[in-house]
């Protein structure tokens, strides 16, 4: 059961997405756009979770 609630990989992904890009990594337009869309979706998800928590607490 403990294995299902391990979130280390999830938080590790958040850190990898928002850290500075490695200059030696391969660069392509498609990869940059994919990472940009991922950043936008993560930020939107976190905002929605915060709004849902605030609404639940104020009812």
PDB file of N, CA and C in Angstrom:
ATOM      1  N   UNK A   1       0.823  -1.194   0.000  1.00  0.00           N
ATOM      2  CA  UNK A   1       0.000   0.000   0.000  1.00  0.00           C
ATOM      3  C   UNK A   1       0.870   1.262   0.000  1.00  0.00           C
ATOM      4  N   UNK A   2       1.969   1.233   0.712  1.00  0.00           N
ATOM      5  CA  UNK A   2       2.855   2.406   0.783  1.00  0.00           C
ATOM      6  C   UNK A   2       3.420   2.754  -0.592  1.00  0.00           C
ATOM      7  N   UNK A   3       3.604   1.749  -1.413  1.00  0.00           N
ATOM      8  CA  UNK A   3       4.156   1.942  -2.750  1.00  0.00           C
ATOM      9  C   UNK A   3       3.254   2.822  -3.615  1.00  0.00           C
ATOM     10  N   UNK A   4       1.944   2.774  -3.405  1.00  0.00           N
ATOM     11  CA  UNK A   4       1.010   3.545  -4.221  1.00  0.00           C
ATOM     12  C   UNK A   4       1.022   5.031  -3.898  1.00  0.00           C
ATOM     13  N   UNK A   5       1.495   5.392  -2.720  1.00  0.00           N
ATOM     14  CA  UNK A   5       1.473   6.791  -2.300  1.00  0.00           C
ATOM     15  C   UNK A   5       2.839   7.450  -2.333  1.00  0.00           C
ATOM     16  N   UNK A   6       3.801   6.853  -2.994  1.00  0.00           N
ATOM     17  CA  UNK A   6       5.113   7.467  -3.127  1.00  0.00           C
ATOM     18  C   UNK A   6       5.048   8.506  -4.246  1.00  0.00           C
ATOM     19  N   UNK A   7       5.369   9.734  -3.915  1.00  0.00           N
ATOM     20  CA  UNK A   7       5.258  10.828  -4.874  1.00  0.00           C
ATOM     21  C   UNK A   7       6.617  11.391  -5.255  1.00  0.00           C
ATOM     22  N   UNK A   8       7.684  10.704  -4.948  1.00  0.00           N
ATOM     23  CA  UNK A   8       9.022  11.198  -5.243  1.00  0.00           C
ATOM     24  C   UNK A   8       9.254  11.441  -6.720  1.00  0.00           C
ATOM     25  N   UNK A   9       8.788  10.546  -7.565  1.00  0.00           N
ATOM     26  CA  UNK A   9       8.956  10.717  -9.013  1.00  0.00           C
ATOM     27  C   UNK A   9       8.167  11.914  -9.532  1.00  0.00           C
ATOM     28  N   UNK A  10       6.991  12.133  -8.977  1.00  0.00           N
ATOM     29  CA  UNK A  10       6.153  13.254  -9.420  1.00  0.00           C
ATOM     30  C   UNK A  10       6.831  14.581  -9.087  1.00  0.00           C
ATOM     31  N   UNK A  11       7.295  14.723  -7.844  1.00  0.00           N
ATOM     32  CA  UNK A  11       7.955  15.968  -7.458  1.00  0.00           C
ATOM     33  C   UNK A  11       9.293  16.120  -8.173  1.00  0.00           C
ATOM     34  N   UNK A  12       9.960  15.021  -8.451  1.00  0.00           N
ATOM     35  CA  UNK A  12      11.202  15.079  -9.216  1.00  0.00           C
ATOM     36  C   UNK A  12      10.963  15.608 -10.617  1.00  0.00           C
ATOM     37  N   UNK A  13       9.827  15.241 -11.218  1.00  0.00           N
ATOM     38  CA  UNK A  13       9.490  15.752 -12.545  1.00  0.00           C
ATOM     39  C   UNK A  13       9.233  17.250 -12.492  1.00  0.00           C
ATOM     40  N   UNK A  14       8.525  17.735 -11.450  1.00  0.00           N
ATOM     41  CA  UNK A  14       8.283  19.168 -11.311  1.00  0.00           C
ATOM     42  C   UNK A  14       9.597  19.928 -11.251  1.00  0.00           C
ATOM     43  N   UNK A  15      10.554  19.398 -10.522  1.00  0.00           N
ATOM     44  CA  UNK A  15      11.850  20.058 -10.395  1.00  0.00           C
ATOM     45  C   UNK A  15      12.590  20.051 -11.733  1.00  0.00           C
ATOM     46  N   UNK A  16      12.547  18.923 -12.447  1.00  0.00           N
ATOM     47  CA  UNK A  16      13.233  18.835 -13.744  1.00  0.00           C
ATOM     48  C   UNK A  16      12.625  19.776 -14.772  1.00  0.00           C
ATOM     49  N   UNK A  17      11.312  19.936 -14.760  1.00  0.00           N
ATOM     50  CA  UNK A  17      10.652  20.779 -15.767  1.00  0.00           C
ATOM     51  C   UNK A  17      11.003  22.246 -15.563  1.00  0.00           C
ATOM     52  N   UNK A  18      11.096  22.694 -14.302  1.00  0.00           N
ATOM     53  CA  UNK A  18      11.275  24.116 -14.045  1.00  0.00           C
ATOM     54  C   UNK A  18      12.722  24.536 -13.814  1.00  0.00           C
ATOM     55  N   UNK A  19      13.666  23.611 -13.902  1.00  0.00           N
ATOM     56  CA  UNK A  19      15.058  24.032 -13.712  1.00  0.00           C
ATOM     57  C   UNK A  19      15.644  24.512 -15.041  1.00  0.00           C
ATOM     58  N   UNK A  20      16.781  25.157 -14.961  1.00  0.00           N
ATOM     59  CA  UNK A  20      17.419  25.725 -16.147  1.00  0.00           C
ATOM     60  C   UNK A  20      17.867  24.611 -17.095  1.00  0.00           C
ATOM     61  N   UNK A  21      17.763  24.887 -18.379  1.00  0.00           N
ATOM     62  CA  UNK A  21      18.075  23.898 -19.406  1.00  0.00           C
ATOM     63  C   UNK A  21      19.572  23.639 -19.479  1.00  0.00           C
ATOM     64  N   UNK A  22      19.927  22.380 -19.727  1.00  0.00           N
ATOM     65  CA  UNK A  22      21.320  21.980 -19.890  1.00  0.00           C
ATOM     66  C   UNK A  22      21.808  22.431 -21.264  1.00  0.00           C
ATOM     67  N   UNK A  23      22.886  23.206 -21.360  1.00  0.00           N
ATOM     68  CA  UNK A  23      23.348  23.689 -22.666  1.00  0.00           C
ATOM     69  C   UNK A  23      23.889  22.572 -23.562  1.00  0.00           C
ATOM     70  N   UNK A  24      24.270  21.438 -22.987  1.00  0.00           N
ATOM     71  CA  UNK A  24      24.789  20.331 -23.783  1.00  0.00           C
ATOM     72  C   UNK A  24      23.699  19.393 -24.276  1.00  0.00           C
ATOM     73  N   UNK A  25      22.462  19.597 -23.829  1.00  0.00           N
ATOM     74  CA  UNK A  25      21.359  18.728 -24.242  1.00  0.00           C
ATOM     75  C   UNK A  25      20.978  19.034 -25.688  1.00  0.00           C
ATOM     76  N   UNK A  26      20.473  18.033 -26.405  1.00  0.00           N
ATOM     77  CA  UNK A  26      20.026  18.288 -27.780  1.00  0.00           C
ATOM     78  C   UNK A  26      18.877  19.282 -27.784  1.00  0.00           C
ATOM     79  N   UNK A  27      18.848  20.134 -28.804  1.00  0.00           N
ATOM     80  CA  UNK A  27      17.863  21.203 -28.869  1.00  0.00           C
ATOM     81  C   UNK A  27      17.030  21.045 -30.128  1.00  0.00           C
ATOM     82  N   UNK A  28      15.720  21.039 -29.952  1.00  0.00           N
ATOM     83  CA  UNK A  28      14.836  21.044 -31.107  1.00  0.00           C
ATOM     84  C   UNK A  28      13.593  21.859 -30.767  1.00  0.00           C
ATOM     85  N   UNK A  29      12.981  22.396 -31.768  1.00  0.00           N
ATOM     86  CA  UNK A  29      11.792  23.228 -31.582  1.00  0.00           C
ATOM     87  C   UNK A  29      10.670  22.421 -30.945  1.00  0.00           C
ATOM     88  N   UNK A  30      10.477  21.197 -31.406  1.00  0.00           N
ATOM     89  CA  UNK A  30       9.389  20.364 -30.882  1.00  0.00           C
ATOM     90  C   UNK A  30       9.586  20.060 -29.400  1.00  0.00           C
ATOM     91  N   UNK A  31      10.801  19.799 -28.992  1.00  0.00           N
ATOM     92  CA  UNK A  31      11.088  19.499 -27.592  1.00  0.00           C
ATOM     93  C   UNK A  31      10.848  20.722 -26.712  1.00  0.00           C
ATOM     94  N   UNK A  32      11.265  21.905 -27.177  1.00  0.00           N
ATOM     95  CA  UNK A  32      11.035  23.131 -26.412  1.00  0.00           C
ATOM     96  C   UNK A  32       9.548  23.420 -26.274  1.00  0.00           C
ATOM     97  N   UNK A  33       8.774  23.214 -27.332  1.00  0.00           N
ATOM     98  CA  UNK A  33       7.333  23.444 -27.273  1.00  0.00           C
ATOM     99  C   UNK A  33       6.664  22.449 -26.328  1.00  0.00           C
ATOM    100  N   UNK A  34       7.105  21.198 -26.349  1.00  0.00           N
ATOM    101  CA  UNK A  34       6.543  20.186 -25.463  1.00  0.00           C
ATOM    102  C   UNK A  34       6.777  20.571 -24.004  1.00  0.00           C
ATOM    103  N   UNK A  35       7.995  21.008 -23.675  1.00  0.00           N
ATOM    104  CA  UNK A  35       8.295  21.399 -22.306  1.00  0.00           C
ATOM    105  C   UNK A  35       7.526  22.660 -21.917  1.00  0.00           C
ATOM    106  N   UNK A  36       7.346  23.580 -22.850  1.00  0.00           N
ATOM    107  CA  UNK A  36       6.559  24.782 -22.566  1.00  0.00           C
ATOM    108  C   UNK A  36       5.107  24.459 -22.268  1.00  0.00           C
ATOM    109  N   UNK A  37       4.520  23.571 -23.047  1.00  0.00           N
ATOM    110  CA  UNK A  37       3.132  23.156 -22.816  1.00  0.00           C
ATOM    111  C   UNK A  37       3.012  22.413 -21.496  1.00  0.00           C
ATOM    112  N   UNK A  38       4.005  21.590 -21.157  1.00  0.00           N
ATOM    113  CA  UNK A  38       3.991  20.893 -19.870  1.00  0.00           C
ATOM    114  C   UNK A  38       4.039  21.874 -18.714  1.00  0.00           C
ATOM    115  N   UNK A  39       4.852  22.920 -18.818  1.00  0.00           N
ATOM    116  CA  UNK A  39       4.926  23.925 -17.762  1.00  0.00           C
ATOM    117  C   UNK A  39       3.584  24.622 -17.580  1.00  0.00           C
ATOM    118  N   UNK A  40       2.957  24.990 -18.699  1.00  0.00           N
ATOM    119  CA  UNK A  40       1.658  25.660 -18.628  1.00  0.00           C
ATOM    120  C   UNK A  40       0.618  24.743 -17.990  1.00  0.00           C
ATOM    121  N   UNK A  41       0.589  23.484 -18.368  1.00  0.00           N
ATOM    122  CA  UNK A  41      -0.411  22.569 -17.821  1.00  0.00           C
ATOM    123  C   UNK A  41      -0.180  22.293 -16.339  1.00  0.00           C
ATOM    124  N   UNK A  42       1.072  22.212 -15.903  1.00  0.00           N
ATOM    125  CA  UNK A  42       1.364  22.003 -14.482  1.00  0.00           C
ATOM    126  C   UNK A  42       0.914  23.206 -13.675  1.00  0.00           C
ATOM    127  N   UNK A  43       1.191  24.407 -14.161  1.00  0.00           N
ATOM    128  CA  UNK A  43       0.788  25.618 -13.452  1.00  0.00           C
ATOM    129  C   UNK A  43      -0.735  25.711 -13.383  1.00  0.00           C
ATOM    130  N   UNK A  44      -1.424  25.420 -14.486  1.00  0.00           N
ATOM    131  CA  UNK A  44      -2.887  25.456 -14.483  1.00  0.00           C
ATOM    132  C   UNK A  44      -3.462  24.427 -13.523  1.00  0.00           C
ATOM    133  N   UNK A  45      -2.882  23.243 -13.481  1.00  0.00           N
ATOM    134  CA  UNK A  45      -3.346  22.198 -12.571  1.00  0.00           C
ATOM    135  C   UNK A  45      -3.198  22.642 -11.121  1.00  0.00           C
ATOM    136  N   UNK A  46      -2.045  23.213 -10.775  1.00  0.00           N
ATOM    137  CA  UNK A  46      -1.827  23.650  -9.398  1.00  0.00           C
ATOM    138  C   UNK A  46      -2.784  24.776  -9.014  1.00  0.00           C
ATOM    139  N   UNK A  47      -3.049  25.695  -9.932  1.00  0.00           N
ATOM    140  CA  UNK A  47      -4.013  26.766  -9.666  1.00  0.00           C
ATOM    141  C   UNK A  47      -5.408  26.185  -9.430  1.00  0.00           C
ATOM    142  N   UNK A  48      -5.806  25.225 -10.238  1.00  0.00           N
ATOM    143  CA  UNK A  48      -7.129  24.602 -10.076  1.00  0.00           C
ATOM    144  C   UNK A  48      -7.232  23.850  -8.756  1.00  0.00           C
ATOM    145  N   UNK A  49      -6.183  23.171  -8.349  1.00  0.00           N
ATOM    146  CA  UNK A  49      -6.201  22.465  -7.065  1.00  0.00           C
ATOM    147  C   UNK A  49      -6.344  23.466  -5.922  1.00  0.00           C
ATOM    148  N   UNK A  50      -5.636  24.577  -6.005  1.00  0.00           N
ATOM    149  CA  UNK A  50      -5.741  25.603  -4.966  1.00  0.00           C
ATOM    150  C   UNK A  50      -7.154  26.171  -4.920  1.00  0.00           C
ATOM    151  N   UNK A  51      -7.747  26.450  -6.070  1.00  0.00           N
ATOM    152  CA  UNK A  51      -9.118  26.985  -6.121  1.00  0.00           C
ATOM    153  C   UNK A  51     -10.095  25.973  -5.527  1.00  0.00           C
ATOM    154  N   UNK A  52      -9.930  24.701  -5.846  1.00  0.00           N
ATOM    155  CA  UNK A  52     -10.838  23.671  -5.310  1.00  0.00           C
ATOM    156  C   UNK A  52     -10.703  23.566  -3.802  1.00  0.00           C
ATOM    157  N   UNK A  53      -9.492  23.667  -3.281  1.00  0.00           N
ATOM    158  CA  UNK A  53      -9.285  23.596  -1.825  1.00  0.00           C
ATOM    159  C   UNK A  53      -9.914  24.810  -1.145  1.00  0.00           C
ATOM    160  N   UNK A  54      -9.730  25.998  -1.718  1.00  0.00           N
ATOM    161  CA  UNK A  54     -10.320  27.211  -1.145  1.00  0.00           C
ATOM    162  C   UNK A  54     -11.837  27.116  -1.155  1.00  0.00           C
ATOM    163  N   UNK A  55     -12.419  26.659  -2.230  1.00  0.00           N
ATOM    164  CA  UNK A  55     -13.882  26.524  -2.303  1.00  0.00           C
ATOM    165  C   UNK A  55     -14.386  25.512  -1.297  1.00  0.00           C
ATOM    166  N   UNK A  56     -13.663  24.420  -1.123  1.00  0.00           N
ATOM    167  CA  UNK A  56     -14.091  23.396  -0.159  1.00  0.00           C
ATOM    168  C   UNK A  56     -14.027  23.922   1.267  1.00  0.00           C
ATOM    169  N   UNK A  57     -13.027  24.737   1.556  1.00  0.00           N
ATOM    170  CA  UNK A  57     -12.877  25.260   2.922  1.00  0.00           C
ATOM    171  C   UNK A  57     -13.825  26.402   3.236  1.00  0.00           C
ATOM    172  N   UNK A  58     -14.294  27.126   2.217  1.00  0.00           N
ATOM    173  CA  UNK A  58     -15.170  28.264   2.463  1.00  0.00           C
ATOM    174  C   UNK A  58     -16.647  27.890   2.430  1.00  0.00           C
ATOM    175  N   UNK A  59     -16.972  26.674   2.166  1.00  0.00           N
ATOM    176  CA  UNK A  59     -18.383  26.264   2.147  1.00  0.00           C
ATOM    177  C   UNK A  59     -18.851  25.897   3.514  1.00  0.00           C
TER     178      UNK A  59
END
